[in-house]
Amino acid sequence: MTERLRVENLYKVFSKSPEPALRMLKAGVKKTEVLAKTGIVVGLSDVSLSVPTGGIYMVMGLSGSGKSTLARCINRLNEPSAGRILLDGRDIVAAGEAELREIRRKRISMVFQHFALLPNRTVAENTEFGLKLQGVSPQVRRRRAEEVLSIVGLARWGNHYPHELSGGMRQRVGLARALATDADVLIMDEAFSALDPLIRTEMQDELLRLQRTLKKTILFITHDFQEALKLGTRIAIMADGELVREGTPQSIVLDPGSDYVAAFTREVDRSRLFDARSAMIPVAPVQLAGGLCLAETGDGAGLVLDDGGHVVGALDAAALRDLRDGIPFTDSGSGTLRKDFVTVRERDSLLDAARAHRAGRPMAVVDDEGRLIGTLAADSILAGIAAAPPQTAGGLHA
Ligand SMILES: Nc1ncnc2c1ncn2[C@@H]1O[C@H](COP(=O)(O)OP(=O)(O)OP(=O)(O)O)[C@@H](O)[C@H]1O
Ligand SMILES: [Mg+2]
């Protein structure tokens, strides 16, 4: 993965004369002591992180830990006191007025917790607001607004007003507005926190679904560890303005590294982290004749897909060799295309995958639409389970 956004040794001190506080921080003095000795509030102290292109990067931590300050520094709603913020290698901190305006309009969009919709404007007008600021013509921006509203599931709501919408729908409008400008970086600060749990789960699923095709680079702020685990490609955990732990969801649960982080992980259902997707080998299908594709599995067999990516059958190693020698497979009667492959869904747990496994039968991992995204071999299922904490592995024998 390439890197879209990189934060290097970022400091934010809320003072007109930050130097004394900065010197203390750089000498290793902590936020509380700086406050006690100087009366200066520290927002961020020496934060460095790297956000991969197309990833959902979660920033997690208790209230007051500096999450929003970090988000606001990235588009310079907060002026950083020291450090660099590189967007595709260009330092945002060093950007002049004009470049900054351009970055805010076209490169980085923000979605806030409290929707921030204009109450006297329709949903469509709210959605196209950023484009209007860019000087996009009325017809073009209206078409774009309709497009993104339909992406977030609000196709027929353009002429309604925000007060006619539920909280979840308003948050979708906020998301649509961020998508409308086509910025490649989205910063979502507690974007789902004001929603009730059911709607919130729905929005999380929606974001994951959208992200599969949009592939934006998302910095997502949350104080909810479950949300961080569910959405995150990587997670950064903040405490008192410092980044105290960074890694994949799995690595953080398995090795929290401190009591502060461990306290978050304790509540989590660990087994959910070890799903079929986490152990699968992604497929790279090749085109066959007749609109079909072939995806080889790790163990010498193959899966045959239709043009929609759905598995129609399996070929064993011998049939696969025949195919390479130019002998086509047959799909009827005693044909070589076998139907006894096993299918699991990407979010099924590895324990369920282990139970579904049958010796000698290829295992297909499919997405919500039933399209093949990977294959699972017995040894990778077991390796995945072995990596899980004891109580999960114990469940296998239950
Ligand atoms: N404009 C400001 N002036 C002075 N101090 C500020 C300002 N904004 C934030 N702070 C301080 O910076 C620290 C971090 O605040 P921040 O809003 O980033 O926390 P947060 O992690 O987003 O918290 P929450 O989960 O409550 O949103 C806090 O100590 C806060 O008091
Ligand atoms: Mg905040």
Short mmCIF file of C-alpha atoms and ligand atoms in Angstrom, two decimals:
data_model
loop_
_atom_site.label_atom_id
_atom_site.label_comp_id
_atom_site.label_asym_id
_atom_site.label_seq_id
_atom_site.Cartn_x
_atom_site.Cartn_y
_atom_site.Cartn_z
CA MET A 1 0.00 0.00 0.00
CA THR A 2 1.21 3.44 -0.79
CA GLU A 3 0.95 6.28 1.66
CA ARG A 4 -1.44 9.18 1.14
CA LEU A 5 -1.10 11.09 4.35
CA ARG A 6 1.81 11.22 6.76
CA VAL A 7 2.01 13.08 10.04
CA GLU A 8 5.51 13.69 11.35
CA ASN A 9 6.35 14.79 14.89
CA LEU A 10 3.25 16.95 15.15
CA TYR A 11 2.80 19.24 18.16
CA LYS A 12 -0.12 21.48 19.00
CA VAL A 13 0.10 23.80 21.96
CA PHE A 14 -2.78 26.20 22.62
CA SER A 15 -0.81 29.36 23.29
CA LYS A 16 0.33 32.48 21.48
CA SER A 17 3.84 31.80 22.72
CA PRO A 18 4.19 28.04 22.49
CA GLU A 19 8.00 27.85 22.63
CA PRO A 20 8.50 27.18 26.37
CA ALA A 21 5.82 24.46 26.35
CA LEU A 22 7.25 22.96 23.15
CA ARG A 23 10.71 22.83 24.68
CA MET A 24 9.34 21.02 27.71
CA LEU A 25 7.43 18.51 25.58
CA LYS A 26 10.48 17.80 23.44
CA ALA A 27 12.44 17.17 26.64
CA GLY A 28 9.90 14.50 27.57
CA VAL A 29 7.69 16.45 29.98
CA LYS A 30 4.06 15.28 29.92
CA LYS A 31 0.92 17.26 29.15
CA THR A 32 -0.32 17.46 32.76
CA GLU A 33 3.01 18.74 34.02
CA VAL A 34 3.25 21.32 31.25
CA LEU A 35 -0.19 22.54 32.25
CA ALA A 36 0.72 22.65 35.93
CA LYS A 37 3.99 24.52 35.34
CA THR A 38 3.00 26.90 32.53
CA GLY A 39 -0.78 26.95 32.45
CA ILE A 40 -0.60 26.02 28.76
CA VAL A 41 -2.92 23.36 27.33
CA VAL A 42 -1.23 20.77 25.14
CA GLY A 43 -3.34 19.35 22.31
CA LEU A 44 -0.78 17.10 20.63
CA SER A 45 2.71 16.02 21.56
CA ASP A 46 5.03 14.38 19.03
CA VAL A 47 2.37 12.53 17.02
CA SER A 48 3.58 10.61 13.98
CA LEU A 49 1.49 8.32 11.81
CA SER A 50 1.10 7.08 8.27
CA VAL A 51 -2.26 6.70 6.56
CA PRO A 52 -2.19 4.26 3.63
CA THR A 53 -3.97 5.16 0.41
CA GLY A 54 -7.44 3.63 0.39
CA GLY A 55 -7.32 2.67 4.05
CA ILE A 56 -9.65 3.52 6.91
CA TYR A 57 -7.32 4.82 9.61
CA MET A 58 -8.95 5.01 13.02
CA VAL A 59 -7.88 7.44 15.71
CA MET A 60 -9.22 6.31 19.05
CA GLY A 61 -8.94 7.56 22.60
CA LEU A 62 -10.76 8.97 25.61
CA SER A 63 -12.34 12.41 25.65
CA GLY A 64 -9.70 15.15 25.65
CA SER A 65 -6.94 12.90 24.32
CA GLY A 66 -6.42 15.10 21.26
CA LYS A 67 -8.32 13.29 18.50
CA SER A 68 -10.22 16.31 17.18
CA THR A 69 -7.14 18.48 17.51
CA LEU A 70 -5.30 16.05 15.25
CA ALA A 71 -8.17 16.02 12.73
CA ARG A 72 -8.34 19.80 12.76
CA CYS A 73 -4.59 20.19 12.32
CA ILE A 74 -4.73 18.15 9.13
CA ASN A 75 -6.75 20.74 7.28
CA ARG A 76 -5.33 23.48 9.49
CA LEU A 77 -8.52 24.50 11.24
CA ASN A 78 -6.01 24.21 14.07
CA GLU A 79 -2.60 25.68 13.26
CA PRO A 80 0.08 23.11 14.17
CA SER A 81 2.79 24.39 16.54
CA ALA A 82 5.52 22.14 15.11
CA GLY A 83 5.85 19.17 12.78
CA ARG A 84 4.90 18.23 9.25
CA ILE A 85 1.73 16.89 7.61
CA LEU A 86 2.45 15.42 4.21
CA LEU A 87 -0.36 14.92 1.70
CA ASP A 88 1.11 12.91 -1.17
CA GLY A 89 4.48 14.20 -0.05
CA ARG A 90 3.51 17.91 0.05
CA ASP A 91 3.69 19.57 3.45
CA ILE A 92 0.28 21.05 4.35
CA VAL A 93 1.79 22.96 7.28
CA ALA A 94 3.96 24.92 4.84
CA ALA A 95 1.13 25.58 2.36
CA GLY A 96 0.20 29.20 1.64
CA GLU A 97 -3.36 30.61 1.67
CA ALA A 98 -4.20 29.75 -1.92
CA GLU A 99 -2.84 26.21 -1.76
CA LEU A 100 -4.60 25.62 1.55
CA ARG A 101 -7.92 26.77 0.07
CA GLU A 102 -7.40 24.39 -2.82
CA ILE A 103 -6.58 21.52 -0.46
CA ARG A 104 -9.71 22.14 1.62
CA ARG A 105 -11.98 22.38 -1.41
CA LYS A 106 -10.64 19.55 -3.49
CA ARG A 107 -8.39 17.20 -1.56
CA ILE A 108 -9.70 16.86 2.00
CA SER A 109 -13.36 16.73 3.06
CA MET A 110 -14.60 16.69 6.62
CA VAL A 111 -17.66 14.99 8.09
CA PHE A 112 -18.59 16.15 11.58
CA GLN A 113 -20.52 14.60 14.42
CA HIS A 114 -23.35 17.09 14.37
CA PHE A 115 -24.06 16.97 10.67
CA ALA A 116 -23.54 20.74 10.28
CA LEU A 117 -26.31 20.92 7.69
CA LEU A 118 -27.76 24.27 6.74
CA PRO A 119 -31.36 24.15 8.01
CA ASN A 120 -32.84 26.50 5.41
CA ARG A 121 -31.34 24.69 2.44
CA THR A 122 -32.70 21.52 0.89
CA VAL A 123 -30.84 18.23 1.09
CA ALA A 124 -29.62 18.69 -2.49
CA GLU A 125 -28.47 22.26 -1.79
CA ASN A 126 -26.64 21.08 1.30
CA THR A 127 -25.02 18.30 -0.68
CA GLU A 128 -23.77 20.55 -3.47
CA PHE A 129 -22.60 23.29 -1.12
CA GLY A 130 -18.89 22.50 -1.50
CA LEU A 131 -19.20 22.44 -5.27
CA LYS A 132 -20.91 25.82 -5.23
CA LEU A 133 -17.91 27.20 -3.34
CA GLN A 134 -15.73 25.73 -6.07
CA GLY A 135 -17.72 27.67 -8.68
CA VAL A 136 -19.18 24.58 -10.35
CA SER A 137 -22.18 25.42 -12.56
CA PRO A 138 -25.70 24.81 -11.15
CA GLN A 139 -26.59 21.98 -13.55
CA VAL A 140 -23.34 20.12 -13.06
CA ARG A 141 -23.44 20.37 -9.29
CA ARG A 142 -27.08 19.35 -9.11
CA ARG A 143 -26.34 16.27 -11.19
CA ARG A 144 -23.41 15.45 -8.92
CA ALA A 145 -25.58 15.97 -5.81
CA GLU A 146 -28.18 13.54 -7.16
CA GLU A 147 -25.44 11.05 -7.93
CA VAL A 148 -23.91 11.06 -4.45
CA LEU A 149 -27.30 11.17 -2.71
CA SER A 150 -28.20 7.98 -4.50
CA ILE A 151 -24.84 6.46 -3.48
CA VAL A 152 -25.72 7.05 0.20
CA GLY A 153 -29.28 5.77 -0.27
CA LEU A 154 -31.14 9.10 -0.36
CA ALA A 155 -32.08 9.17 -4.02
CA ARG A 156 -35.48 10.79 -3.63
CA TRP A 157 -34.75 13.16 -0.75
CA GLY A 158 -33.04 16.01 -2.59
CA ASN A 159 -35.94 18.45 -2.28
CA HIS A 160 -36.61 17.84 1.39
CA TYR A 161 -35.24 19.89 4.29
CA PRO A 162 -32.89 18.58 7.00
CA HIS A 163 -35.60 18.78 9.70
CA GLU A 164 -37.67 16.26 7.76
CA LEU A 165 -34.89 13.67 8.07
CA SER A 166 -33.91 11.28 10.85
CA GLY A 167 -30.49 11.55 12.49
CA GLY A 168 -29.15 8.69 10.41
CA MET A 169 -30.40 10.27 7.20
CA ARG A 170 -28.86 13.61 8.13
CA GLN A 171 -25.55 11.89 8.68
CA ARG A 172 -25.87 10.37 5.22
CA VAL A 173 -26.34 13.88 3.82
CA GLY A 174 -23.16 14.91 5.65
CA LEU A 175 -21.38 11.99 4.02
CA ALA A 176 -22.89 12.80 0.60
CA ARG A 177 -21.64 16.37 0.92
CA ALA A 178 -18.14 15.13 1.67
CA LEU A 179 -18.28 12.76 -1.29
CA ALA A 180 -19.64 15.39 -3.69
CA THR A 181 -16.37 17.28 -4.01
CA ASP A 182 -14.62 14.04 -4.92
CA ALA A 183 -11.88 14.73 -2.38
CA ASP A 184 -9.70 11.66 -2.00
CA VAL A 185 -9.18 12.16 1.74
CA LEU A 186 -12.14 12.12 4.13
CA ILE A 187 -11.79 13.11 7.75
CA MET A 188 -14.68 11.84 9.81
CA ASP A 189 -14.71 13.21 13.37
CA GLU A 190 -17.08 11.13 15.51
CA ALA A 191 -19.26 11.03 12.41
CA PHE A 192 -21.50 8.26 13.76
CA SER A 193 -21.28 9.00 17.49
CA ALA A 194 -24.58 10.88 17.74
CA LEU A 195 -26.54 8.03 16.17
CA ASP A 196 -28.42 5.43 18.15
CA PRO A 197 -26.75 1.99 18.17
CA LEU A 198 -28.82 0.31 15.48
CA ILE A 199 -28.53 3.16 12.98
CA ARG A 200 -24.90 3.46 13.88
CA THR A 201 -24.20 -0.17 12.98
CA GLU A 202 -26.10 0.37 9.75
CA MET A 203 -23.96 3.41 8.89
CA GLN A 204 -20.77 1.49 9.66
CA ASP A 205 -21.82 -1.30 7.31
CA GLU A 206 -22.76 1.29 4.72
CA LEU A 207 -19.37 2.96 4.98
CA LEU A 208 -17.58 -0.38 4.54
CA ARG A 209 -19.76 -1.16 1.54
CA LEU A 210 -19.17 2.25 -0.04
CA GLN A 211 -15.46 2.06 0.65
CA ARG A 212 -15.14 -1.09 -1.45
CA THR A 213 -15.85 0.91 -4.57
CA LEU A 214 -14.91 4.46 -3.51
CA LYS A 215 -11.53 3.54 -2.02
CA LYS A 216 -11.13 6.92 -0.35
CA THR A 217 -8.42 7.47 2.21
CA ILE A 218 -10.29 7.94 5.46
CA LEU A 219 -9.13 9.25 8.81
CA PHE A 220 -11.91 8.28 11.18
CA ILE A 221 -12.02 9.64 14.72
CA THR A 222 -13.90 7.70 17.36
CA HIS A 223 -13.96 7.10 21.10
CA ASP A 224 -15.57 3.70 20.51
CA PHE A 225 -13.10 0.81 20.38
CA GLN A 226 -15.61 -1.55 18.77
CA GLU A 227 -16.08 0.94 15.97
CA ALA A 228 -12.31 1.24 15.59
CA LEU A 229 -11.97 -2.53 15.31
CA LYS A 230 -14.83 -2.91 12.88
CA LEU A 231 -13.86 -0.17 10.46
CA GLY A 232 -10.11 0.12 10.88
CA THR A 233 -7.38 -0.93 8.49
CA ARG A 234 -5.11 0.43 11.19
CA ILE A 235 -5.79 2.02 14.56
CA ALA A 236 -3.91 4.74 16.43
CA ILE A 237 -4.69 5.07 20.13
CA MET A 238 -4.21 8.44 21.78
CA ALA A 239 -3.85 9.44 25.43
CA ASP A 240 -3.10 12.94 26.76
CA GLY A 241 -2.09 14.25 23.35
CA GLU A 242 0.28 11.39 22.62
CA LEU A 243 -0.02 8.43 20.31
CA VAL A 244 0.43 5.48 22.66
CA ARG A 245 -0.23 2.50 20.36
CA GLU A 246 -0.54 1.97 16.63
CA GLY A 247 -1.23 -1.12 14.58
CA THR A 248 -3.76 -3.40 12.93
CA PRO A 249 -6.93 -4.21 14.92
CA GLN A 250 -5.69 -7.76 15.45
CA SER A 251 -2.26 -6.78 16.71
CA ILE A 252 -3.71 -4.28 19.17
CA VAL A 253 -6.14 -6.78 20.66
CA LEU A 254 -3.50 -9.48 20.95
CA ASP A 255 -0.79 -7.19 22.27
CA PRO A 256 -2.22 -4.00 23.81
CA GLY A 257 1.14 -2.98 25.26
CA SER A 258 -0.27 -0.92 28.15
CA ASP A 259 -3.06 -0.98 30.72
CA TYR A 260 -4.70 2.00 29.05
CA VAL A 261 -5.07 0.11 25.77
CA ALA A 262 -5.79 -3.22 27.46
CA ALA A 263 -8.80 -1.63 29.17
CA PHE A 264 -10.35 -1.02 25.74
CA THR A 265 -9.63 -4.49 24.46
CA ARG A 266 -11.02 -6.35 27.46
CA GLU A 267 -14.63 -5.80 26.48
CA VAL A 268 -14.17 -6.97 22.95
CA ASP A 269 -15.33 -10.28 21.60
CA ARG A 270 -11.93 -11.40 20.42
CA SER A 271 -13.04 -14.15 18.10
CA ARG A 272 -14.73 -11.66 15.81
CA LEU A 273 -11.31 -10.44 14.75
CA PHE A 274 -10.43 -13.80 13.38
CA ASP A 275 -12.80 -14.12 10.49
CA ALA A 276 -12.47 -16.02 7.24
CA ARG A 277 -11.17 -12.92 5.55
CA SER A 278 -8.25 -12.59 7.95
CA ALA A 279 -6.79 -15.96 6.93
CA MET A 280 -7.81 -16.25 3.28
CA ILE A 281 -5.55 -16.04 0.26
CA PRO A 282 -6.97 -13.37 -2.05
CA VAL A 283 -7.74 -14.68 -5.53
CA ALA A 284 -6.44 -13.37 -8.83
CA PRO A 285 -8.81 -14.87 -11.42
CA VAL A 286 -7.69 -15.34 -15.02
CA GLN A 287 -10.01 -15.24 -18.02
CA LEU A 288 -11.10 -18.49 -19.64
CA ALA A 289 -13.18 -18.96 -22.77
CA GLY A 290 -16.94 -18.38 -22.67
CA GLY A 291 -16.99 -15.55 -20.11
CA LEU A 292 -15.69 -17.82 -17.36
CA CYS A 293 -12.74 -17.16 -15.06
CA LEU A 294 -10.39 -19.44 -13.19
CA ALA A 295 -9.09 -18.74 -9.70
CA GLU A 296 -6.37 -21.08 -8.49
CA THR A 297 -6.48 -22.13 -4.87
CA GLY A 298 -3.30 -22.39 -2.81
CA ASP A 299 -3.28 -26.20 -2.89
CA GLY A 300 -3.20 -26.90 -6.63
CA ALA A 301 -6.95 -26.94 -7.32
CA GLY A 302 -9.04 -24.24 -9.00
CA LEU A 303 -12.42 -22.54 -8.81
CA VAL A 304 -14.37 -21.61 -11.93
CA LEU A 305 -16.32 -18.34 -11.82
CA ASP A 306 -19.06 -16.88 -13.96
CA ASP A 307 -18.78 -13.33 -15.28
CA GLY A 308 -20.37 -12.04 -12.04
CA GLY A 309 -17.58 -13.53 -9.93
CA HIS A 310 -19.76 -16.32 -8.49
CA VAL A 311 -18.29 -19.79 -8.14
CA VAL A 312 -19.89 -22.31 -10.51
CA GLY A 313 -17.62 -25.25 -9.74
CA ALA A 314 -14.21 -26.57 -8.77
CA LEU A 315 -11.45 -28.29 -10.71
CA ASP A 316 -9.12 -30.70 -8.97
CA ALA A 317 -5.39 -30.73 -9.64
CA ALA A 318 -5.69 -33.30 -12.44
CA ALA A 319 -8.45 -31.35 -14.21
CA LEU A 320 -6.39 -28.20 -13.84
CA ARG A 321 -3.39 -29.89 -15.48
CA ASP A 322 -5.63 -31.06 -18.30
CA LEU A 323 -6.89 -27.53 -18.78
CA ARG A 324 -3.32 -26.25 -19.07
CA ASP A 325 -2.66 -28.94 -21.70
CA GLY A 326 -5.64 -27.64 -23.66
CA ILE A 327 -8.17 -30.28 -22.58
CA PRO A 328 -11.36 -28.40 -21.63
CA PHE A 329 -13.41 -29.34 -18.60
CA THR A 330 -17.02 -30.47 -18.93
CA ASP A 331 -19.89 -29.38 -16.79
CA SER A 332 -22.37 -32.21 -17.30
CA GLY A 333 -22.96 -35.70 -15.94
CA SER A 334 -19.57 -37.22 -15.19
CA GLY A 335 -17.87 -33.90 -16.10
CA THR A 336 -14.72 -32.64 -14.46
CA LEU A 337 -16.32 -29.52 -12.95
CA ARG A 338 -17.06 -30.53 -9.38
CA LYS A 339 -19.80 -29.01 -7.29
CA ASP A 340 -18.55 -30.15 -3.92
CA PHE A 341 -16.63 -26.99 -3.01
CA VAL A 342 -17.31 -25.38 0.37
CA THR A 343 -18.38 -21.74 0.68
CA VAL A 344 -17.90 -19.45 3.68
CA ARG A 345 -18.62 -15.75 3.93
CA GLU A 346 -15.79 -13.30 4.57
CA ARG A 347 -17.09 -12.35 8.02
CA ASP A 348 -17.72 -15.91 9.20
CA SER A 349 -15.45 -16.73 12.11
CA LEU A 350 -12.46 -18.98 11.57
CA LEU A 351 -14.07 -21.43 13.97
CA ASP A 352 -17.07 -21.70 11.67
CA ALA A 353 -14.73 -22.02 8.69
CA ALA A 354 -12.91 -24.85 10.48
CA ARG A 355 -16.22 -26.64 11.07
CA ALA A 356 -17.23 -26.22 7.43
CA HIS A 357 -13.92 -27.50 6.12
CA ARG A 358 -13.93 -30.88 4.34
CA ALA A 359 -10.72 -32.63 3.36
CA GLY A 360 -9.97 -32.41 -0.34
CA ARG A 361 -12.66 -29.84 -1.08
CA PRO A 362 -11.66 -26.31 -2.05
CA MET A 363 -12.97 -23.56 0.23
CA ALA A 364 -14.31 -20.38 -1.32
CA VAL A 365 -14.55 -17.14 0.67
CA VAL A 366 -17.28 -14.90 -0.73
CA ASP A 367 -18.43 -11.33 -0.01
CA ASP A 368 -21.98 -10.24 0.89
CA GLU A 369 -23.00 -10.48 -2.76
CA GLY A 370 -21.66 -14.01 -3.06
CA ARG A 371 -18.65 -13.05 -5.19
CA LEU A 372 -15.41 -14.92 -4.68
CA ILE A 373 -12.75 -12.87 -2.90
CA GLY A 374 -10.41 -15.55 -1.63
CA THR A 375 -9.73 -19.14 -0.77
CA LEU A 376 -8.95 -20.81 2.52
CA ALA A 377 -6.64 -23.74 3.09
CA ALA A 378 -6.85 -25.98 6.15
CA ASP A 379 -3.44 -24.95 7.41
CA SER A 380 -4.16 -21.22 7.22
CA ILE A 381 -7.44 -21.70 9.15
CA LEU A 382 -5.56 -23.53 11.87
CA ALA A 383 -2.73 -21.02 11.91
CA GLY A 384 -5.30 -18.25 12.27
CA ILE A 385 -7.02 -19.98 15.15
CA ALA A 386 -3.72 -20.71 16.84
CA ALA A 387 -2.93 -17.01 16.72
CA ALA A 388 -6.18 -16.24 18.54
CA PRO A 389 -6.25 -15.96 22.32
CA PRO A 390 -6.84 -19.17 24.35
CA GLN A 391 -10.56 -18.72 25.02
CA THR A 392 -11.25 -18.56 21.27
CA ALA A 393 -9.17 -21.62 20.42
CA GLY A 394 -10.88 -23.43 23.31
CA GLY A 395 -14.21 -22.79 21.61
CA LEU A 396 -13.19 -25.16 18.83
CA HIS A 397 -13.66 -28.14 21.12
CA ALA A 398 -16.88 -26.85 22.69
N1 LIG B 1 -9.34 25.77 20.96
C1 LIG B 1 -8.80 25.27 22.07
N2 LIG B 1 -8.21 26.03 22.99
C2 LIG B 1 -7.63 25.50 24.09
N3 LIG B 1 -7.58 24.18 24.33
C3 LIG B 1 -8.16 23.35 23.45
C4 LIG B 1 -8.80 23.84 22.26
N4 LIG B 1 -9.28 22.79 21.57
C5 LIG B 1 -8.95 21.69 22.28
N5 LIG B 1 -8.28 22.02 23.41
C6 LIG B 1 -7.74 21.10 24.41
O1 LIG B 1 -6.96 20.13 23.72
C7 LIG B 1 -7.13 18.85 24.32
C8 LIG B 1 -7.62 17.87 23.29
O2 LIG B 1 -8.94 18.21 22.88
P1 LIG B 1 -9.67 17.47 21.69
O3 LIG B 1 -10.90 18.22 21.37
O4 LIG B 1 -8.70 17.26 20.59
O5 LIG B 1 -10.01 16.07 22.38
P2 LIG B 1 -10.84 14.83 21.76
O6 LIG B 1 -9.96 13.64 21.89
O7 LIG B 1 -11.37 15.17 20.43
O8 LIG B 1 -12.02 14.71 22.83
P3 LIG B 1 -13.58 14.31 22.59
O9 LIG B 1 -13.62 12.81 22.55
O10 LIG B 1 -14.24 14.85 23.82
O11 LIG B 1 -14.06 14.95 21.33
C9 LIG B 1 -8.06 19.04 25.48
O12 LIG B 1 -7.29 19.14 26.64
C10 LIG B 1 -8.78 20.35 25.17
O13 LIG B 1 -9.09 21.02 26.36
MG MG B 2 -13.29 15.36 19.61
#
